[in-house]
XYZ file of C-alpha atoms in Angstrom:
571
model
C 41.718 -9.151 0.974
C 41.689 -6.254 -1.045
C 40.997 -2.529 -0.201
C 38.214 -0.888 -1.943
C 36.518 2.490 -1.108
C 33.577 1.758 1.096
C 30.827 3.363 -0.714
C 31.807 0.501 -3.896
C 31.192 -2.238 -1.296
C 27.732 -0.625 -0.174
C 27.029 -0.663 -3.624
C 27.817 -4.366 -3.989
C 25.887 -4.828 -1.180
C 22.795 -3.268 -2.841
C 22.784 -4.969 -5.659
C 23.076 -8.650 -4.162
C 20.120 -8.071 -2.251
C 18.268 -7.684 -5.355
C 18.261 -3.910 -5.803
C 18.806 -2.897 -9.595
C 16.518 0.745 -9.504
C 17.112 3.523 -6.449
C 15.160 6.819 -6.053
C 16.846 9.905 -4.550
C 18.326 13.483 -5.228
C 22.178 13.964 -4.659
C 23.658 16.480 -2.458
C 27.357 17.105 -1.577
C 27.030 14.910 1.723
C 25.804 11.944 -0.313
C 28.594 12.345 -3.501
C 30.812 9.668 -2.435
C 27.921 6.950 -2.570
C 27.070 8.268 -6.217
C 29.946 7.988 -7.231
C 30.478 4.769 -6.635
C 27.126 3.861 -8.143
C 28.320 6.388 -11.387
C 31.155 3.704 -11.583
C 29.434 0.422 -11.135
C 26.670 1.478 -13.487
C 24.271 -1.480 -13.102
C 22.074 0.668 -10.225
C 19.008 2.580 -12.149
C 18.744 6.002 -10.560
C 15.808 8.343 -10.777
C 16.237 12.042 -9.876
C 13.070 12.961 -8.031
C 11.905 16.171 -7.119
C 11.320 15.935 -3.753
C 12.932 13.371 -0.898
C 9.156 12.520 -0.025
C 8.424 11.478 -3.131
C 11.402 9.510 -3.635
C 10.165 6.912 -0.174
C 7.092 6.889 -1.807
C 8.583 5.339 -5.200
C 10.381 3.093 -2.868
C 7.342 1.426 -1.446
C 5.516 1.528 -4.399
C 8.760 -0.673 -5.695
C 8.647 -2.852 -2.547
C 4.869 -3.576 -2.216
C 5.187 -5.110 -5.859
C 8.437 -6.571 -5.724
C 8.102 -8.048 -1.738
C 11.667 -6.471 -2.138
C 13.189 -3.625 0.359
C 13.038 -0.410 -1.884
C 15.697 2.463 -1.554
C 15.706 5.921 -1.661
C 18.762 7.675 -1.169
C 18.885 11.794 -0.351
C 21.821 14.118 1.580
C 22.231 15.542 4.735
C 19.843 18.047 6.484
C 16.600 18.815 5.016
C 16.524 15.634 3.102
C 15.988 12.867 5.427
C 13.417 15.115 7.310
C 11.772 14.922 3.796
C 11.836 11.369 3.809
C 9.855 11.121 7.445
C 6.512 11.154 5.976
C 7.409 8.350 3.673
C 8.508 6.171 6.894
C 6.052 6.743 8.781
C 4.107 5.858 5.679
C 6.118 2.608 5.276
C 6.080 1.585 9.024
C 2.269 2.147 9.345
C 1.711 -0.611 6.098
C 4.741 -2.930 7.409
C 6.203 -1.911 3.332
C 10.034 -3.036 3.802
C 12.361 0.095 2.430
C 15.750 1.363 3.313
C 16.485 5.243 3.345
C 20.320 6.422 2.969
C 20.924 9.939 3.832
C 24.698 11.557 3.679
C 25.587 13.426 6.773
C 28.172 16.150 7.736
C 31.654 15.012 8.773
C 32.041 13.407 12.259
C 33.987 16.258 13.747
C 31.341 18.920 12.333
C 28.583 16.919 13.943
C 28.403 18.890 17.979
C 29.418 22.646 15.666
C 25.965 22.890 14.312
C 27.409 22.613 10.990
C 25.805 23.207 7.957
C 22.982 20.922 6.980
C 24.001 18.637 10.216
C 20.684 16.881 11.865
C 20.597 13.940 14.257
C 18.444 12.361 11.722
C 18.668 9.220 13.738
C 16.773 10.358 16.597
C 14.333 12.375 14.051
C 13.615 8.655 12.370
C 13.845 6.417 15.178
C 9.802 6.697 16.152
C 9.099 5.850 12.478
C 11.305 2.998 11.598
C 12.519 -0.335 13.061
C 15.901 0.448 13.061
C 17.990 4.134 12.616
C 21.776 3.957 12.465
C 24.776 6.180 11.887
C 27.589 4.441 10.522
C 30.450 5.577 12.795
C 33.116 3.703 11.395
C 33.957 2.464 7.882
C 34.685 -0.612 8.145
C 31.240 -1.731 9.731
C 29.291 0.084 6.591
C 28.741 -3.349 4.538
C 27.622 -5.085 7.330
C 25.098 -2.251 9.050
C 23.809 -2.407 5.495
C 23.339 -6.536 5.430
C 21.733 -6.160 8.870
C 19.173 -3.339 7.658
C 17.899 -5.405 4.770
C 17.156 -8.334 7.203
C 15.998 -6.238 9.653
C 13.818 -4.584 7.061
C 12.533 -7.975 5.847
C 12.238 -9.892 9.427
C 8.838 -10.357 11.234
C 6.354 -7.624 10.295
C 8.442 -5.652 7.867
C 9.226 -1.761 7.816
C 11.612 0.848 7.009
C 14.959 1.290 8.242
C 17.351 4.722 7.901
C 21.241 4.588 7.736
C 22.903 8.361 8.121
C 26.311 8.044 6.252
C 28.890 10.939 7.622
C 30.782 12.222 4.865
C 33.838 11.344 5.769
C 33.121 7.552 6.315
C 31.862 7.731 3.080
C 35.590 9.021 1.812
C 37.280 6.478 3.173
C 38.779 2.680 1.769
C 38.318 -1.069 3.717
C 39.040 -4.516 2.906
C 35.959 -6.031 1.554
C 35.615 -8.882 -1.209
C 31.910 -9.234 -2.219
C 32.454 -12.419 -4.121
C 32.386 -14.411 -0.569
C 29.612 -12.143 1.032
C 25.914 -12.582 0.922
C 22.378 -11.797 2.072
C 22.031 -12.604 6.239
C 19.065 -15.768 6.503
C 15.568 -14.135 7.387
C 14.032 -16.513 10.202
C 10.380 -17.030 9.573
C 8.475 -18.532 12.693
C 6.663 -21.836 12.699
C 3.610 -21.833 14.303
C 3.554 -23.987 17.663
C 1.808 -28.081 16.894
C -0.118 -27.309 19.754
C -1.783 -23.965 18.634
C -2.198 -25.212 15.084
C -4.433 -28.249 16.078
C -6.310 -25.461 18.841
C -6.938 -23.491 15.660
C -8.241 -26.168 13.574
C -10.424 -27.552 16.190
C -12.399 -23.981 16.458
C -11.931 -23.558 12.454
C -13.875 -27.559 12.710
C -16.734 -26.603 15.634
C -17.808 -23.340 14.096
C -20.936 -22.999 12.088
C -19.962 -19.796 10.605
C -16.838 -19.508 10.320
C -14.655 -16.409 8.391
C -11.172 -16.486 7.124
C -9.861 -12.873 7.742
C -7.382 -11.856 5.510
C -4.879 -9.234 6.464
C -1.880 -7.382 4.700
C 0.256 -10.188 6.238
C -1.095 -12.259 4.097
C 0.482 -10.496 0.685
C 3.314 -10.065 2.159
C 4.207 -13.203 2.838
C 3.505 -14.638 0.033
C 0.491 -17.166 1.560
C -2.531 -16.404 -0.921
C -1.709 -19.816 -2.703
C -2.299 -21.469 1.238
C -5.504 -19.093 2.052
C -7.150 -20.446 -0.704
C -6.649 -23.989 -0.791
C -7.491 -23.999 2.841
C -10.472 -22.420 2.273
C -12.026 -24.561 -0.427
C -10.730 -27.446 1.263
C -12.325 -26.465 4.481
C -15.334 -24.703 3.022
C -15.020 -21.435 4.879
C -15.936 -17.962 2.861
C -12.964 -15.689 3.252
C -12.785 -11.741 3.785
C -9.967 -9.065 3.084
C -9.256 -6.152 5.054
C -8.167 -3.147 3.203
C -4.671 -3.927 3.187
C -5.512 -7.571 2.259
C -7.711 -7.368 -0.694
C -6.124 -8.562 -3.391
C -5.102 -11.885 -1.139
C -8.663 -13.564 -3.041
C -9.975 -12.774 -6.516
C -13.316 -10.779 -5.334
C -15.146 -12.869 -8.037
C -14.544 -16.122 -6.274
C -17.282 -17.506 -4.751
C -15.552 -17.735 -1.078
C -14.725 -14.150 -1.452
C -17.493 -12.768 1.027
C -16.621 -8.894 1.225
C -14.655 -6.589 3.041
C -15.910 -5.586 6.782
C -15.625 -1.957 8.018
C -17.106 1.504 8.854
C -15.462 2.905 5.350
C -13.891 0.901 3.389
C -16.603 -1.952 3.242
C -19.146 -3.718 1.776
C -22.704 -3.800 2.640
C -22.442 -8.066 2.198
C -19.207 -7.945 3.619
C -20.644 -6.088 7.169
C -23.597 -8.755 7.045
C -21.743 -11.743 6.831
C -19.415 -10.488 9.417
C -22.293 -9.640 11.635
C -23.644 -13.573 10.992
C -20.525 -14.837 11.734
C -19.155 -17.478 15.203
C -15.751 -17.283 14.321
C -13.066 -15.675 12.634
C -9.529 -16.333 12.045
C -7.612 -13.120 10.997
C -4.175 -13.878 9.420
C -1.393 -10.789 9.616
C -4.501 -8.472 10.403
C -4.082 -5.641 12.778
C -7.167 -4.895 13.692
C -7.547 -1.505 12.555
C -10.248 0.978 13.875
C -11.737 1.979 10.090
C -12.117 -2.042 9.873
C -13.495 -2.703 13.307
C -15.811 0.393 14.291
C -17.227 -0.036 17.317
C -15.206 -3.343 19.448
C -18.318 -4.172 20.778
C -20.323 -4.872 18.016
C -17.290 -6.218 16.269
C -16.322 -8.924 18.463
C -20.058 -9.733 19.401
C -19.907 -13.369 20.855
C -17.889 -14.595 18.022
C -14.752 -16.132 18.790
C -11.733 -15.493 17.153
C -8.282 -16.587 16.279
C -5.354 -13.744 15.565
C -2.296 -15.059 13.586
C 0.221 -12.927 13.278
C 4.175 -12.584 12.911
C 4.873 -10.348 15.095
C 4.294 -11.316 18.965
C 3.240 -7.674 20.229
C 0.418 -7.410 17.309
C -1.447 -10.228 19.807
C -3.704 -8.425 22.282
C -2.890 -4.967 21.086
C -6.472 -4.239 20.043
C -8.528 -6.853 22.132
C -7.507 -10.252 23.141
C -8.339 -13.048 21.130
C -9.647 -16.248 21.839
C -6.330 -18.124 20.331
C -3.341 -16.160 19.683
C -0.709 -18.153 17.151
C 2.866 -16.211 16.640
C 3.883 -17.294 13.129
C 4.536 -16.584 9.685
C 1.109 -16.993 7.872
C 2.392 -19.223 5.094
C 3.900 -21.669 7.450
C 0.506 -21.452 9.363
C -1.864 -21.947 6.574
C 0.737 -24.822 5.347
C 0.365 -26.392 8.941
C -3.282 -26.060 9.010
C -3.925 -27.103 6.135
C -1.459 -30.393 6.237
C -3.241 -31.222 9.605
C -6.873 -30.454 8.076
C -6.482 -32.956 5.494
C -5.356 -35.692 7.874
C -8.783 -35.044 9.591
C -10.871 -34.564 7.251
C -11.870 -34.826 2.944
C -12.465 -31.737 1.340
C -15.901 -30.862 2.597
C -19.042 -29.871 1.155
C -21.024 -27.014 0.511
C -22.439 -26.182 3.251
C -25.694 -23.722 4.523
C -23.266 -21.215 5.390
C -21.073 -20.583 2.413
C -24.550 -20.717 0.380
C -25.402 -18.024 2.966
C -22.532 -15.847 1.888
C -23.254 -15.880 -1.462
C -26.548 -14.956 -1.427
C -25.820 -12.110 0.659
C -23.451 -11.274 -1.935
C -25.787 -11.311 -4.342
C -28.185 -8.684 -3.164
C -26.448 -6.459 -0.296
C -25.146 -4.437 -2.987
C -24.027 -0.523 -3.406
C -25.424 0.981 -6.556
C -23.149 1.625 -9.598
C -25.479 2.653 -12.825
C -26.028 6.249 -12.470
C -26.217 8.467 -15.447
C -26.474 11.627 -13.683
C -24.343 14.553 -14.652
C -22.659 15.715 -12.775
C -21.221 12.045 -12.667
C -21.089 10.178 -9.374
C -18.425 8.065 -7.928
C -19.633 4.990 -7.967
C -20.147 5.230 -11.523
C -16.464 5.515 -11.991
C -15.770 2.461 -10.403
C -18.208 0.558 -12.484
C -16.197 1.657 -15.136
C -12.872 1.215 -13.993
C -14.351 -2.437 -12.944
C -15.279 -3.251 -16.474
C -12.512 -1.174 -18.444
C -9.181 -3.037 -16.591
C -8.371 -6.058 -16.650
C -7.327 -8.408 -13.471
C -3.561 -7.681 -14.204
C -3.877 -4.196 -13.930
C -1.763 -2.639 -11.164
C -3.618 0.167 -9.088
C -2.982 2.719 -6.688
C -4.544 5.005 -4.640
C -4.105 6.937 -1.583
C -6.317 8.435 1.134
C -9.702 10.624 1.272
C -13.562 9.967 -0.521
C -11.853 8.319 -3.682
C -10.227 6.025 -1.342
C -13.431 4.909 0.593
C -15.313 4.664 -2.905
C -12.248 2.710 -4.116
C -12.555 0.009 -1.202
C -15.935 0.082 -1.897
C -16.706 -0.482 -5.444
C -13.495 -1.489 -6.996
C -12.488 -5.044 -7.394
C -8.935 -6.699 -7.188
C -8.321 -9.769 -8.367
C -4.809 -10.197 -7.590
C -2.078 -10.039 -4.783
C 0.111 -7.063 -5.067
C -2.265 -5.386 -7.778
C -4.247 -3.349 -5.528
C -1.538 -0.648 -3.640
C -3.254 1.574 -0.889
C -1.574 3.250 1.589
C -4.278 2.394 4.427
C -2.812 3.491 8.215
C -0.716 6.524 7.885
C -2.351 7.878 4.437
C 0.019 10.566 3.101
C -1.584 12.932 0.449
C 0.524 12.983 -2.748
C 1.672 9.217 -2.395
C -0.027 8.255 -5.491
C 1.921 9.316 -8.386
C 5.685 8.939 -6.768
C 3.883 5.220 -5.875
C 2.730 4.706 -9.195
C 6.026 5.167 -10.504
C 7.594 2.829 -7.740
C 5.525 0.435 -9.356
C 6.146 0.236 -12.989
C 9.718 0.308 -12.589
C 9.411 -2.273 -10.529
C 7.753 -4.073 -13.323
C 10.619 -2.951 -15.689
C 12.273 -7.203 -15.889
C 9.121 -8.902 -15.144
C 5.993 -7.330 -16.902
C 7.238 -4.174 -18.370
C 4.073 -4.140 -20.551
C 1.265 -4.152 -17.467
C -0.676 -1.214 -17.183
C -0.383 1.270 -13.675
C -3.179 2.869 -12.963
C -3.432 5.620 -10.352
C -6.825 6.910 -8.780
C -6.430 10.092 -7.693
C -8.232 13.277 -5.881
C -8.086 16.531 -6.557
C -6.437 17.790 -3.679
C -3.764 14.659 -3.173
C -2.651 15.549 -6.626
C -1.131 18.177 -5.937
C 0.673 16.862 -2.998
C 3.554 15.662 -4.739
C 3.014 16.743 -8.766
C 6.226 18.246 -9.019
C 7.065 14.405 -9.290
C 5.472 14.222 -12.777
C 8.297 15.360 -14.061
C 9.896 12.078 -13.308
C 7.972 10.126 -14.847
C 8.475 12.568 -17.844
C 11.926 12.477 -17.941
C 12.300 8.661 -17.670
C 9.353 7.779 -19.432
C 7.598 6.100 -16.780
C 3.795 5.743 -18.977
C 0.798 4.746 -16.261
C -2.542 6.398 -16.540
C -4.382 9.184 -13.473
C -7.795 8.933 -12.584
C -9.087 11.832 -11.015
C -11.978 12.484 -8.935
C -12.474 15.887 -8.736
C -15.050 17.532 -6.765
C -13.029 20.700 -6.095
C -13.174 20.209 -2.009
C -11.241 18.222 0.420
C -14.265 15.901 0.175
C -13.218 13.845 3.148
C -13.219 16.725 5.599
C -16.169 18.537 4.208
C -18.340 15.151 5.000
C -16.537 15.245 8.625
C -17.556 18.830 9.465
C -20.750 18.134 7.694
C -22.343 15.257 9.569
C -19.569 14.345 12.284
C -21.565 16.939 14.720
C -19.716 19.815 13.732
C -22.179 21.281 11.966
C -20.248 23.163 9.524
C -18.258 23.937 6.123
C -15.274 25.382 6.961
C -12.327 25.811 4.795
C -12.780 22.870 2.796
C -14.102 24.178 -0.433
C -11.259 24.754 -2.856
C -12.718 25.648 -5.717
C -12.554 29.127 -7.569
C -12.884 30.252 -11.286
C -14.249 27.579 -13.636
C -12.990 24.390 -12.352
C -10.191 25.602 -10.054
C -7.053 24.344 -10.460
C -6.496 23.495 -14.195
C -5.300 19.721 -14.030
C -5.822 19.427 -17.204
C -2.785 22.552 -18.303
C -0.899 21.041 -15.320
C -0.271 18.053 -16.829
C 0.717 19.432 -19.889
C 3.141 21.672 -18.171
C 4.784 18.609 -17.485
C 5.213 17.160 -20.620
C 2.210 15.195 -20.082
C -1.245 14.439 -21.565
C -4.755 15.615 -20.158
C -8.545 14.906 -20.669
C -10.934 16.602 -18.569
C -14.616 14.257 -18.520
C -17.777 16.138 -17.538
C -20.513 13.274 -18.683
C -20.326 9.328 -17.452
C -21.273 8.871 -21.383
C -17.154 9.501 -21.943
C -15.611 8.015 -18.937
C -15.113 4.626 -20.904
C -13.851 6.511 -24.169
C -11.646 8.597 -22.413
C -10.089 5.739 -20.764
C -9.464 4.135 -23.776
C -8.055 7.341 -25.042
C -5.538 7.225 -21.914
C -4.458 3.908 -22.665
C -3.339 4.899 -25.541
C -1.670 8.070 -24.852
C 0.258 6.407 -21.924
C 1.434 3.815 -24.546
C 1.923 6.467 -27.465
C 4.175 8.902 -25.236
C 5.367 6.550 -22.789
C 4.561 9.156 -20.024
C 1.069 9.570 -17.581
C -1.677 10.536 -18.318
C -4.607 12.137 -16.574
C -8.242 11.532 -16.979
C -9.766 14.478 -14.907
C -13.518 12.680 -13.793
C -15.577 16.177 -12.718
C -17.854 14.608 -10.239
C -20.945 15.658 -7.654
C -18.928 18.158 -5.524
C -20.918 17.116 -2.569
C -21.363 13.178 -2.751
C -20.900 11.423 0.501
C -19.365 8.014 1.077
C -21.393 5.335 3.297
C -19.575 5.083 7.102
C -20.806 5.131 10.230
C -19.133 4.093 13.603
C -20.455 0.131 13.956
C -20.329 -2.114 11.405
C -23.937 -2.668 12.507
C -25.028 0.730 11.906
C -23.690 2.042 8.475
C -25.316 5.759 7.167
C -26.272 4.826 3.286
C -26.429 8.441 1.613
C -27.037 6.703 -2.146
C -30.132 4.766 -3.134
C -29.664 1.245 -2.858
C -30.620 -1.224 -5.825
């Protein structure tokens, strides 16, 4: 077998599992691996301005791929850059692989320089952190972090490659290597027919659709079994997307932010529901009390320790969601014809039809919702989104509809500030074989912006076009609504505004080689995005559309899904 230097065969490893575009920043402890990607030239590498930002590209990449994303940095201060972006990726079960260079081995107990144990710094946030020790294991810790990455509920895994492993040859031959098989658990015959039987005796029964459900790949399944069956079906936040919202199953989203007043009701009317890779999560369930009620319900999940961790369910099943759906559904139709429409699904819809949040205000200064309406009618279903964490993110789950898996990217547990535009770039180079044409839209606060802007300049440089939407109400709106009716009774060091409009986004952007329009009226909202549209396409850079909206608006929450604070007029 013939010797090559180790870093080519990590390289061949790479791109066999399907990775042809990498995110990082090179430092001398990480030279050897560029190298050998500067001499294979088939990798796509995008100099980013900050290690954080380059995870976040990497998930963006992965949630619209279902691939593991990489982001490569060097020793030291780089992978503690990257922590944010695992936790990040562990929190939404987004498969991505980190490589960070390392000093030598013999530096490693001298405190030498740029020498952390990043493995014990990343080992809370991933599934798996590894050093590489010796050379000749390097191909094969790789194979084993891309199925580790992939297997069960998927996350982020960190290998710390010493320099001089990195320098060193091994006998590899990638023509006779490949990927390592991903097992995917079938659900047990005996839990499947338990589950159907409850599905078949409820009245009111809800399909609950988790992440899991997008990432593995089961939307197809959800929705056959659900018109089959006759059962309305519900997305969490990480879920929506799993069921075109304009479908008439599609009966809302439940939660204490990210909701929908029809979604909370039918919930609340509800005797059963059947959550598929759903966690549980305590913006979606409020108060467990009210939430579980005396409805029953069934938790599906791939991952055995996600069972119980909230509250015990009536019916626990431990497998992959597609081969559940597949099973329940195979069994279903041996039981039973397609059924009927039924009292309850008519139910659904009607609450659908009138428990509704108010979009149509002409007020200036503009208010949220009004954005939405307009984002709702401007974009079409194929439109990729993201968005990130605070107000804009509640509205968002609120008022915006997705009609698509994998076109709606939030990041929903661990919400990072500044994830959007690294993500948004993640994404449409992830599009770059398959749908290089699709629009990326980011929606954006004021204050996340600025989180991770330097990375602009990336999508400058490689002419990376997707189109900002900014909400910008000068405060960390979030916080200020906290302090404001969370008891505390107070304002306190949320209100970042000063001069005319603060911060000028709008001069920002065009620091960066990068168009601007700032919007003041709801009149120009639709006009303006046209005008983005455009300008993306045009310059084949981003683009921001600054929205100036009521500093002071206030999302609807509350702590039960039973008891939800309205602060707008209701239609």
């Amino acid at each position: 077998m013939a010797r090559v230097p180790v870093m080519q065969a990590v390289v061949e490893v790479l791109k066999s599992e399907g990775v042809d575009t990498v995110f990082g920043c090179p430092g001398a402890a990480i030279l050897p691996l560029y190298k050998a990607m500067e001499e294979d030239g088939t990798i796509e590498h995008l100099i980013v301005r900050h290690e954080e930002g380059a995870t976040h590209m990497a998930d963006g990449w992965s949630r619209t791929t279902g691939n593991v994303g990489v982001a490569i940095g060097t020793s030291g201060p780089a992978g503690t850059n990257m922590i944010t972006g695992l936790y990040t990726a562990q929190a939404d079960s987004v498969p991505i692989l980190c490589i960070t260079g390392q000093a030598a081995t013999t530096k490693l107990h001298q405190e030498a320089f740029q020498a952390v144990d990043i493995v014990a710094v990343a080992a809370p946030v991933t599934k798996w952190a590894v050093q590489v020790k010796e050379a000749a294991q390097a191909p094969w810790i790789f194979r084993e972090a891309f199925r580790v990455a992939r297997s069960g509920r998927p996350g982020p895994v960190l290998i710390d490659l010493p320099i001089d492993v990195q320098r060193q040859e091994i006998e590899w031959d990638h023509t006779i290597d490949a990927p390592l098989p991903v097992a995917k658990p079938e659900p047990h015959p005996a839990r499947v027919e338990r589950a159907l039987d409850m599905l078949l005796a409820a009245e009111r029964p809800l399909l609950l659709a988790g992440g899991g459900v997008i990432l593995a790949e089961a939307h197809g399944e959800l929705l056959e079994l659900a018109e089959h069956l006759r059962v309305p079906i519900q997305a969490t936040l990480m879920g929506k997307g799993a069921i075109d919202e304009d479908h008439p199953l599609y009966a809302g989203m439940t939660g204490i932010q990210t909701s929908q007043r029809y979604g909370n009701a039918s919930f609340l009317e509800s005797d059963l529901v059947l959550a598929l890779g759903a966690r549980f999560g305590d913006r979606h369930t409020g108060d467990l009390a009210t939430y579980r009620g005396d409805r029953k319900f069934i938790h599906v999940d791939v991952e055995p320790t996600q069972i119980g961790k909230v509250f015990g369910p009536d019916l626990g099943v431990v497998a992959d969601v597609k081969a559940f759906l597949r099973a329940v559904l195979e069994l279903a139709k041996t039981r039973t014809g397609p059924r009927p429409e039924n009292a309850w699904t008519a139910r659904t819809r009607e609450l659908k039809a009138t428990l509704l949040r108010r979009e149509d205000f002409d007020t200036v200064p503009v208010k949220a919702p009004r954005v939405f309406k307009e984002i709702n009618e401007f974009y079409g279903p194929d439109t990729y989104f993201v968005t990130a964490i605070g107000l804009y993110q509640i509205w968002s789950g609120q008022h915006q509809k997705a009609h698509k898996p994998r076109h709606y990217q939030v990041c929903g547990q661990a919400g990072p500030l500044g994830w959007e535009i690294p993500a948004a770039i993640g994404v449409k180079k992830a599009l770059k074989n398959t749908d290089p044409a699709a629009e990326v839209v980011g929606v954006v606060g004021d204050y996340s912006f600025q989180f991770l802007v330097e990375e602009l300049a990336v999508g400058a440089q490689y002419d990376v076009p997707f189109v900002l939407i900014m909400l910008n109400n000068e405060y960390l709106g979030l916080i200020r609504m906290a302090e404001d009716h969370g008891g505390y009774d107070m304002e306190y060091e949320v209100d970042i505004h000063y001069d005319t409009v603060g911060s000028d986004n709008v001069k920002i952007m065009e620091a960066y080689g990068c168009s601007a329009t700032r919007v003041t009226e709801p009149g120009r909202i639709r006009d303006s995005l046209e005008w983005a549209r455009k300008e993306a396409d045009r310059t084949s850079r981003p683009v921001l559309v600054e929205i100036m909206i009521e500093r002071e608006g206030n999302t609807a929450n509350g702590t039960s899904i039973a008891a939800m604070r309205e602060y707008e007029p209701l239609p």
